[in-house]
mmCIF file of C-alpha atoms and ligand atoms in Angstrom:
data_model
loop_
_atom_site.group_PDB
_atom_site.id
_atom_site.type_symbol
_atom_site.label_atom_id
_atom_site.label_comp_id
_atom_site.label_asym_id
_atom_site.label_seq_id
_atom_site.Cartn_x
_atom_site.Cartn_y
_atom_site.Cartn_z
ATOM 1 C CA MET A 27 98.519 110.924 75.071
ATOM 2 C CA THR A 28 96.753 107.225 75.750
ATOM 3 C CA ALA A 29 93.328 106.771 77.548
ATOM 4 C CA VAL A 30 93.841 104.271 80.435
ATOM 5 C CA LEU A 31 90.444 104.143 82.089
ATOM 6 C CA GLU A 32 87.523 104.517 79.578
ATOM 7 C CA ALA A 33 83.729 104.842 79.578
ATOM 8 C CA HIS A 34 81.513 104.687 76.482
ATOM 9 C CA GLY A 35 78.058 105.282 77.096
ATOM 10 C CA PHE A 36 78.304 103.458 80.514
ATOM 11 C CA GLY A 37 74.933 102.556 82.388
ATOM 12 C CA LYS A 38 74.334 100.303 85.317
ATOM 13 C CA ARG A 39 70.764 100.102 86.775
ATOM 14 C CA TYR A 40 70.394 97.828 90.003
ATOM 15 C CA ARG A 41 67.590 95.431 89.525
ATOM 16 C CA ARG A 42 64.529 97.378 88.517
ATOM 17 C CA ARG A 43 65.299 100.152 90.325
ATOM 18 C CA THR A 44 66.305 103.692 88.455
ATOM 19 C CA TRP A 45 69.886 104.048 86.862
ATOM 20 C CA ALA A 46 72.818 104.624 88.977
ATOM 21 C CA LEU A 47 75.006 105.840 86.269
ATOM 22 C CA ARG A 48 73.468 106.559 82.430
ATOM 23 C CA GLY A 49 75.136 107.889 79.424
ATOM 24 C CA VAL A 50 78.406 107.861 80.857
ATOM 25 C CA ASP A 51 81.635 108.981 78.630
ATOM 26 C CA LEU A 52 85.286 109.584 79.838
ATOM 27 C CA THR A 53 88.628 109.113 78.989
ATOM 28 C CA VAL A 54 91.422 109.252 81.821
ATOM 29 C CA PRO A 55 94.519 109.903 80.355
ATOM 30 C CA GLY A 56 97.702 107.911 81.298
ATOM 31 C CA GLY A 57 99.867 109.570 84.114
ATOM 32 C CA SER A 58 97.434 112.120 85.222
ATOM 33 C CA ILE A 59 96.110 112.085 88.670
ATOM 34 C CA THR A 60 91.932 112.715 88.048
ATOM 35 C CA ALA A 61 90.005 113.985 91.061
ATOM 36 C CA LEU A 62 86.334 112.376 90.797
ATOM 37 C CA VAL A 63 83.671 114.511 92.695
ATOM 38 C CA GLY A 64 79.831 114.154 92.697
ATOM 39 C CA PRO A 65 77.289 114.054 95.775
ATOM 40 C CA ASN A 66 76.301 110.954 97.788
ATOM 41 C CA GLY A 67 74.877 108.630 95.463
ATOM 42 C CA SER A 68 76.043 109.831 91.972
ATOM 43 C CA GLY A 69 77.419 106.839 91.070
ATOM 44 C CA LYS A 70 81.087 107.416 92.257
ATOM 45 C CA SER A 71 81.684 104.086 93.879
ATOM 46 C CA THR A 72 79.909 102.672 91.254
ATOM 47 C CA LEU A 73 81.816 103.465 88.378
ATOM 48 C CA ILE A 74 85.148 102.570 90.259
ATOM 49 C CA ARG A 75 83.760 99.299 91.149
ATOM 50 C CA ALA A 76 82.624 98.816 87.753
ATOM 51 C CA TRP A 77 86.205 99.837 86.124
ATOM 52 C CA ILE A 78 87.823 96.347 88.045
ATOM 53 C CA GLY A 79 84.997 94.231 86.868
ATOM 54 C CA PHE A 80 83.092 94.208 90.521
ATOM 55 C CA GLU A 81 79.766 95.624 88.741
ATOM 56 C CA ARG A 82 78.393 94.523 85.332
ATOM 57 C CA ALA A 83 77.291 97.273 82.876
ATOM 58 C CA THR A 84 73.731 97.305 82.348
ATOM 59 C CA GLU A 85 74.668 99.063 79.208
ATOM 60 C CA GLY A 86 77.715 100.456 77.311
ATOM 61 C CA ARG A 87 81.319 99.593 77.548
ATOM 62 C CA LEU A 88 84.474 100.182 80.100
ATOM 63 C CA SER A 89 88.038 99.406 79.331
ATOM 64 C CA THR A 90 90.824 99.414 82.080
ATOM 65 C CA GLY A 91 94.550 99.474 81.009
ATOM 66 C CA GLY A 92 93.212 98.254 77.570
ATOM 67 C CA VAL A 93 90.947 95.192 78.734
ATOM 68 C CA ASP A 94 87.146 94.956 79.022
ATOM 69 C CA PRO A 95 86.767 94.453 82.573
ATOM 70 C CA GLN A 96 83.661 92.791 82.218
ATOM 71 C CA ARG A 97 85.272 89.962 79.857
ATOM 72 C CA ASN A 98 88.414 90.013 81.581
ATOM 73 C CA ARG A 99 88.285 90.498 85.329
ATOM 74 C CA LYS A 100 91.128 89.103 86.132
ATOM 75 C CA GLY A 101 92.835 91.453 83.736
ATOM 76 C CA ALA A 102 91.346 94.382 85.492
ATOM 77 C CA VAL A 103 92.145 93.622 89.007
ATOM 78 C CA GLU A 104 95.720 92.814 87.928
ATOM 79 C CA ARG A 105 95.677 96.319 86.609
ATOM 80 C CA VAL A 106 94.607 98.015 89.832
ATOM 81 C CA GLY A 107 95.593 99.023 93.053
ATOM 82 C CA TYR A 108 92.147 99.579 94.626
ATOM 83 C CA VAL A 109 90.751 100.854 98.052
ATOM 84 C CA PRO A 110 87.303 100.566 98.786
ATOM 85 C CA GLN A 111 85.047 103.141 100.184
ATOM 86 C CA SER A 112 85.169 101.128 103.832
ATOM 87 C CA PRO A 113 88.537 99.679 105.222
ATOM 88 C CA SER A 114 88.479 95.809 104.158
ATOM 89 C CA LEU A 115 91.165 94.712 106.595
ATOM 90 C CA TYR A 116 91.369 91.134 108.809
ATOM 91 C CA ARG A 117 90.550 92.238 112.082
ATOM 92 C CA ASP A 118 92.717 89.469 113.885
ATOM 93 C CA LEU A 119 95.783 89.878 111.702
ATOM 94 C CA THR A 120 98.525 91.936 112.054
ATOM 95 C CA ILE A 121 99.730 94.420 109.720
ATOM 96 C CA ALA A 122 102.598 92.658 108.988
ATOM 97 C CA ASP A 123 100.805 89.725 108.282
ATOM 98 C CA HIS A 124 98.658 91.758 105.907
ATOM 99 C CA ILE A 125 101.701 92.567 103.670
ATOM 100 C CA VAL A 126 103.121 88.935 103.739
ATOM 101 C CA LEU A 127 99.228 87.821 102.696
ATOM 102 C CA ALA A 128 99.241 90.587 100.009
ATOM 103 C CA GLY A 129 102.770 89.437 98.378
ATOM 104 C CA THR A 130 101.381 85.631 98.270
ATOM 105 C CA LEU A 131 98.257 86.661 96.533
ATOM 106 C CA ARG A 132 99.404 89.711 94.338
ATOM 107 C CA ALA A 133 102.198 89.172 91.587
ATOM 108 C CA GLY A 134 104.479 92.056 92.020
ATOM 109 C CA PHE A 135 103.434 92.886 95.501
ATOM 110 C CA ASP A 136 106.743 95.330 96.903
ATOM 111 C CA GLN A 137 106.741 93.527 100.837
ATOM 112 C CA SER A 138 109.494 96.402 101.543
ATOM 113 C CA MET A 139 107.680 99.237 99.629
ATOM 114 C CA ALA A 140 104.574 98.148 102.179
ATOM 115 C CA ALA A 141 106.232 98.292 105.216
ATOM 116 C CA GLY A 142 108.303 101.308 104.432
ATOM 117 C CA TYR A 143 105.017 103.125 103.738
ATOM 118 C CA VAL A 144 103.558 101.885 106.724
ATOM 119 C CA GLU A 145 106.618 102.735 108.924
ATOM 120 C CA ARG A 146 106.473 106.702 107.457
ATOM 121 C CA LEU A 147 102.589 106.737 108.377
ATOM 122 C CA SER A 148 103.983 105.867 112.005
ATOM 123 C CA ILE A 149 101.983 102.852 112.181
ATOM 124 C CA PRO A 150 103.353 99.781 114.166
ATOM 125 C CA LEU A 151 103.808 96.372 112.005
ATOM 126 C CA ARG A 152 102.816 94.608 114.943
ATOM 127 C CA ALA A 153 99.318 95.908 115.393
ATOM 128 C CA ARG A 154 96.461 94.284 114.472
ATOM 129 C CA ALA A 155 94.064 95.416 112.172
ATOM 130 C CA SER A 156 91.300 95.613 114.842
ATOM 131 C CA GLU A 157 93.749 98.028 117.377
ATOM 132 C CA LEU A 158 93.856 100.738 114.705
ATOM 133 C CA SER A 159 91.753 103.603 114.600
ATOM 134 C CA GLY A 160 89.241 104.182 111.609
ATOM 135 C CA GLY A 161 91.671 106.378 109.963
ATOM 136 C CA GLU A 162 94.845 104.231 110.628
ATOM 137 C CA GLN A 163 92.889 101.440 108.690
ATOM 138 C CA ALA A 164 92.576 103.703 105.901
ATOM 139 C CA GLN A 165 96.182 104.565 105.891
ATOM 140 C CA VAL A 166 97.042 100.646 105.724
ATOM 141 C CA GLY A 167 94.717 99.862 103.025
ATOM 142 C CA LEU A 168 96.467 103.056 101.066
ATOM 143 C CA ALA A 169 99.794 101.452 101.886
ATOM 144 C CA LEU A 170 98.655 98.074 100.311
ATOM 145 C CA ALA A 171 97.399 99.535 97.180
ATOM 146 C CA LEU A 172 100.648 101.815 96.445
ATOM 147 C CA ALA A 173 102.721 98.826 97.054
ATOM 148 C CA THR A 174 100.903 96.860 94.517
ATOM 149 C CA ARG A 175 102.723 98.516 91.854
ATOM 150 C CA ALA A 176 99.690 98.805 89.847
ATOM 151 C CA PRO A 177 99.829 101.031 86.544
ATOM 152 C CA ILE A 178 96.357 102.104 87.757
ATOM 153 C CA LEU A 179 95.165 103.051 91.118
ATOM 154 C CA LEU A 180 91.709 103.450 91.923
ATOM 155 C CA LEU A 181 91.124 104.875 95.515
ATOM 156 C CA ASP A 182 87.475 105.467 96.527
ATOM 157 C CA GLU A 183 87.449 108.486 99.433
ATOM 158 C CA PRO A 184 90.661 107.638 100.202
ATOM 159 C CA LEU A 185 91.019 110.885 102.765
ATOM 160 C CA ALA A 186 87.573 110.609 104.202
ATOM 161 C CA SER A 187 88.347 109.467 107.639
ATOM 162 C CA LEU A 188 91.983 110.970 107.705
ATOM 163 C CA ASP A 189 92.790 113.872 109.905
ATOM 164 C CA PRO A 190 94.111 117.248 108.133
ATOM 165 C CA LEU A 191 97.890 116.625 108.359
ATOM 166 C CA ALA A 192 97.307 112.886 107.339
ATOM 167 C CA ARG A 193 95.459 113.666 104.355
ATOM 168 C CA ARG A 194 98.465 115.580 103.579
ATOM 169 C CA GLU A 195 100.887 112.902 104.059
ATOM 170 C CA PHE A 196 98.988 110.272 101.816
ATOM 171 C CA LEU A 197 98.345 112.656 99.305
ATOM 172 C CA HIS A 198 102.296 113.692 98.785
ATOM 173 C CA LEU A 199 103.037 109.265 99.045
ATOM 174 C CA MET A 200 100.273 108.965 96.360
ATOM 175 C CA VAL A 201 101.711 111.836 94.347
ATOM 176 C CA GLU A 202 105.379 110.776 94.936
ATOM 177 C CA ALA A 203 104.581 106.722 93.805
ATOM 178 C CA VAL A 204 102.151 107.752 90.923
ATOM 179 C CA ARG A 205 104.734 109.950 89.454
ATOM 180 C CA ALA A 206 107.817 107.619 90.428
ATOM 181 C CA ALA A 207 106.268 104.641 88.348
ATOM 182 C CA GLY A 208 104.289 106.481 85.752
ATOM 183 C CA ALA A 209 101.070 105.334 87.047
ATOM 184 C CA THR A 210 97.283 106.488 86.492
ATOM 185 C CA ALA A 211 95.466 107.695 89.621
ATOM 186 C CA LEU A 212 91.377 108.162 90.075
ATOM 187 C CA LEU A 213 90.696 109.358 93.150
ATOM 188 C CA SER A 214 87.355 110.145 94.292
ATOM 189 C CA SER A 215 86.309 112.753 97.081
ATOM 190 C CA HIS A 216 83.940 115.538 98.724
ATOM 191 C CA VAL A 217 86.492 117.810 100.036
ATOM 192 C CA ILE A 218 87.712 119.355 96.461
ATOM 193 C CA THR A 219 90.177 121.941 98.377
ATOM 194 C CA ASP A 220 92.512 118.775 99.920
ATOM 195 C CA ILE A 221 92.881 117.425 96.319
ATOM 196 C CA GLU A 222 93.078 120.581 94.267
ATOM 197 C CA GLN A 223 96.813 120.744 94.743
ATOM 198 C CA ALA A 224 97.429 116.962 94.079
ATOM 199 C CA CYS A 225 95.358 116.725 90.746
ATOM 200 C CA ASP A 226 95.818 117.425 87.416
ATOM 201 C CA ARG A 227 92.339 116.218 86.239
ATOM 202 C CA LEU A 228 88.762 116.922 87.568
ATOM 203 C CA VAL A 229 85.837 114.916 86.622
ATOM 204 C CA VAL A 230 82.084 115.919 88.393
ATOM 205 C CA LEU A 231 79.321 113.266 88.459
ATOM 206 C CA GLY A 232 75.791 115.001 89.050
ATOM 207 C CA LYS A 233 72.599 112.614 89.148
ATOM 208 C CA GLY A 234 74.093 109.201 87.092
ATOM 209 C CA HIS A 235 76.220 111.482 84.670
ATOM 210 C CA THR A 236 79.271 113.579 83.962
ATOM 211 C CA LEU A 237 78.570 117.319 84.494
ATOM 212 C CA LEU A 238 82.511 117.791 83.566
ATOM 213 C CA ASP A 239 85.367 116.120 82.481
ATOM 214 C CA LEU A 240 88.676 118.853 81.867
ATOM 215 C CA SER A 241 91.738 119.427 83.275
ATOM 216 C CA VAL A 242 92.330 121.552 86.292
ATOM 217 C CA ALA A 243 94.094 124.459 84.491
ATOM 218 C CA GLU A 244 90.945 124.516 82.400
ATOM 219 C CA ALA A 245 88.420 124.480 84.755
ATOM 220 C CA LEU A 246 90.282 127.264 86.327
ATOM 221 C CA ALA A 247 90.981 129.276 83.157
ATOM 222 C CA HIS A 248 87.314 128.680 81.766
ATOM 223 C CA HIS A 249 85.191 130.290 85.345
ATOM 224 C CA ARG A 250 84.674 133.023 86.440
ATOM 225 C CA ILE A 251 82.530 134.512 89.563
ATOM 226 C CA VAL A 252 80.168 137.131 90.017
ATOM 227 C CA GLU A 253 79.715 137.903 93.437
ATOM 228 C CA GLY A 254 75.933 138.509 92.586
ATOM 229 C CA THR A 255 72.170 136.569 91.843
ATOM 230 C CA ALA A 256 71.705 134.791 88.904
ATOM 231 C CA GLU A 257 70.116 137.646 87.604
ATOM 232 C CA GLU A 258 72.945 139.899 88.042
ATOM 233 C CA ALA A 259 75.197 137.524 86.138
ATOM 234 C CA VAL A 260 73.230 137.328 83.592
ATOM 235 C CA ALA A 261 72.371 140.939 83.126
ATOM 236 C CA GLN A 262 76.327 141.246 82.731
ATOM 237 C CA GLY A 263 77.430 138.436 81.309
ATOM 238 C CA GLY A 264 74.594 136.989 79.257
ATOM 239 C CA ARG A 265 72.631 133.937 79.271
ATOM 240 C CA ASP A 266 74.799 131.568 77.770
ATOM 241 C CA ALA A 267 77.637 132.500 80.485
ATOM 242 C CA PHE A 268 75.252 131.414 83.157
ATOM 243 C CA VAL A 269 76.389 127.952 84.714
ATOM 244 C CA GLY A 270 74.870 127.779 88.174
ATOM 245 C CA ALA A 271 74.272 129.895 91.303
ATOM 246 C CA PHE A 272 74.714 129.068 95.062
ATOM 247 C CA PRO A 273 75.303 130.975 98.210
ATOM 248 C CA ALA A 274 78.869 131.866 99.939
ATOM 249 C CA PRO A 275 79.591 130.356 103.285
ATOM 250 C CA ALA A 276 78.404 133.174 104.939
ATOM 251 C CA GLY A 277 75.137 133.458 102.686
ATOM 252 C CA GLU A 278 75.684 136.131 100.182
ATOM 253 C CA PRO A 279 74.879 135.106 96.451
ATOM 254 C CA LEU A 280 77.656 133.736 94.117
ATOM 255 C CA THR A 281 77.170 133.087 90.396
ATOM 256 C CA LEU A 282 79.485 130.549 88.436
ATOM 257 C CA VAL A 283 79.971 131.745 84.865
ATOM 258 C CA ARG A 284 81.807 130.311 81.610
ATOM 259 C CA ALA A 285 84.889 132.483 80.775
ATOM 260 C CA PRO A 286 85.274 133.279 77.255
ATOM 261 C CA VAL A 287 88.267 131.466 75.688
ATOM 262 C CA VAL A 288 89.567 134.499 74.159
ATOM 263 C CA THR A 289 88.962 138.187 75.254
ATOM 264 C CA PRO A 290 89.229 141.244 72.761
ATOM 265 C CA ALA A 291 92.061 143.424 74.017
ATOM 266 C CA GLY A 292 91.017 145.873 76.732
ATOM 267 C CA THR A 293 87.486 144.189 77.592
ATOM 268 C CA PRO A 294 87.593 144.140 81.218
ATOM 269 C CA GLN A 295 86.761 140.035 82.658
ATOM 270 C CA LEU A 296 83.643 139.034 84.291
ATOM 271 C CA GLY A 297 83.810 138.718 88.033
ATOM 272 C CA ARG A 298 86.611 137.730 89.598
ATOM 273 C CA ALA A 299 88.995 134.234 89.404
ATOM 274 C CA ALA A 300 86.568 131.146 90.384
ATOM 275 C CA THR A 301 88.458 128.460 92.852
ATOM 276 C CA LEU A 302 88.441 124.910 91.922
ATOM 277 C CA GLU A 303 85.701 124.314 94.488
ATOM 278 C CA GLU A 304 83.482 126.812 93.410
ATOM 279 C CA VAL A 305 83.664 125.612 90.047
ATOM 280 C CA VAL A 306 82.540 122.200 91.186
ATOM 281 C CA ILE A 307 79.798 123.672 92.858
ATOM 282 C CA GLY A 308 78.083 125.785 90.478
ATOM 283 C CA HIS A 309 78.201 122.575 88.362
ATOM 284 C CA LEU A 310 76.622 120.803 91.039
ATOM 285 C CA ALA A 311 73.827 123.204 91.568
ATOM 286 C CA ALA A 312 73.501 122.904 87.612
ATOM 287 C CA GLY A 313 73.161 119.730 87.781
ATOM 288 C CA ARG A 314 70.407 119.677 90.628
ATOM 289 C CA ARG A 315 68.528 122.859 88.756
ATOM 290 C CA ARG A 316 68.540 120.736 85.270
ATOM 291 C CA ALA A 317 67.233 117.236 87.410
ATOM 292 C CA ILE A 318 64.627 119.990 88.914
ATOM 293 C CA ASP A 319 63.355 121.457 85.787
ATOM 294 C CA ALA A 320 63.062 118.173 83.916
ATOM 295 C CA ALA A 321 60.895 116.451 86.978
ATOM 296 C CA THR A 322 58.678 119.370 86.605
ATOM 297 C CA ALA A 323 58.057 118.775 82.965
ATOM 298 C CA GLU A 324 57.677 115.219 83.427
ATOM 299 C CA ALA A 325 54.814 115.996 85.690
ATOM 300 C CA ALA A 326 53.539 118.797 83.760
ATOM 301 C CA ALA A 327 53.305 116.633 80.797
HETATM 302 N N1 ATP B 419 74.151 97.025 95.531
HETATM 303 C C1 ATP B 419 73.281 98.186 95.034
HETATM 304 N N2 ATP B 419 72.202 97.508 95.263
HETATM 305 C C2 ATP B 419 71.118 98.914 94.647
HETATM 306 N N3 ATP B 419 71.367 99.798 94.543
HETATM 307 C C3 ATP B 419 72.973 100.326 94.764
HETATM 308 C C4 ATP B 419 73.555 99.444 94.909
HETATM 309 N N4 ATP B 419 75.069 100.158 95.298
HETATM 310 C C5 ATP B 419 74.641 101.708 94.651
HETATM 311 N N5 ATP B 419 73.218 101.484 94.776
HETATM 312 C C6 ATP B 419 72.700 102.763 93.912
HETATM 313 O O1 ATP B 419 73.160 103.499 93.033
HETATM 314 C C7 ATP B 419 73.411 104.750 93.198
HETATM 315 C C8 ATP B 419 74.792 105.193 92.992
HETATM 316 O O2 ATP B 419 75.785 104.687 94.559
HETATM 317 P P1 ATP B 419 77.375 105.194 94.695
HETATM 318 O O3 ATP B 419 77.837 104.090 95.865
HETATM 319 O O4 ATP B 419 77.931 104.327 93.316
HETATM 320 O O5 ATP B 419 77.036 106.531 94.745
HETATM 321 P P2 ATP B 419 78.394 107.042 95.489
HETATM 322 O O6 ATP B 419 78.540 108.258 94.511
HETATM 323 O O7 ATP B 419 79.690 106.576 95.267
HETATM 324 O O8 ATP B 419 78.084 108.089 96.745
HETATM 325 P P3 ATP B 419 78.738 108.226 98.058
HETATM 326 O O9 ATP B 419 79.439 109.575 97.824
HETATM 327 O O10 ATP B 419 77.702 108.283 99.296
HETATM 328 O O11 ATP B 419 79.633 107.175 98.404
HETATM 329 C C9 ATP B 419 72.732 105.307 94.541
HETATM 330 O O12 ATP B 419 71.454 105.820 93.920
HETATM 331 C C10 ATP B 419 72.588 103.629 95.186
HETATM 332 O O13 ATP B 419 71.618 103.605 95.954
HETATM 333 MG MG1 MG B 420 80.886 105.864 97.127
#
């Protein structure tokens, strides 16, 4: 399958401060819906903005639908439907005005599709943006992005301000639109349980680099949870299987381990199946552990 979004040794440093992202190698296959997950400040928005040419790479190279967004920002923008992390509507314009405006600014924008989505979301077309709640404004932003009919959708935390029902409705609309058009979507989110059903790929960013990049099916098949401490998990599965340890919601220790790809017949599997959220949390814990170890080693040197 061809890669629609690519990053090769991509790095971004803001002024003389530390690197926001460094050494990022990623490929997002065409037709996929990819979840981009990572803690605050891990570089999700920076990477998304760089793919549209809104941030310059300090090093490395990106590709957006076959074009280099640094050399050809217009080409990148044309290929992408983008929803920024904070809603960007014009306060005094009605939703109907926004749809007309998008139609004049953007070739291929489907005004009746946009109006249809807005109506399905029960948002009045005659309302001014300033009269809508934060979540409703976010939904309008999503409707406008879907109606660009762009082959690539980059959605920066599109679910953050939506209530649980609105999240479901939005994901349903997005999956339907992406599948119907054969488009590719990448959406950043903190709430993995929300997007688990909708996404087929998972990318986890740690502090500035990729911790995980694989299909959701692989993520689930290749990991297990040992209900116990890191020491207990290592005693059972060996050092190489260990990924990261973290507490369950009620505080009891859990450890994420790698599952062998092939297990000899009759060998019992370690622990229990992991949820996607546990896979993500285990790798985030491992990323944090490595950062602490690196800082300790640096301080000792
Ligand atoms: N315009 C900017 N100038 C300076 N530093 C910036 C700028 N934008 C982002 N950064 C820094 O780059 C790093 C990554 O920020 P980014 O917004 O990409 O993270 P994020 O993963 O989207 O976080 P969040 O989950 O909070 O949205 C952070 O350390 C941030 O402080
Ligand atoms: Mg962000």
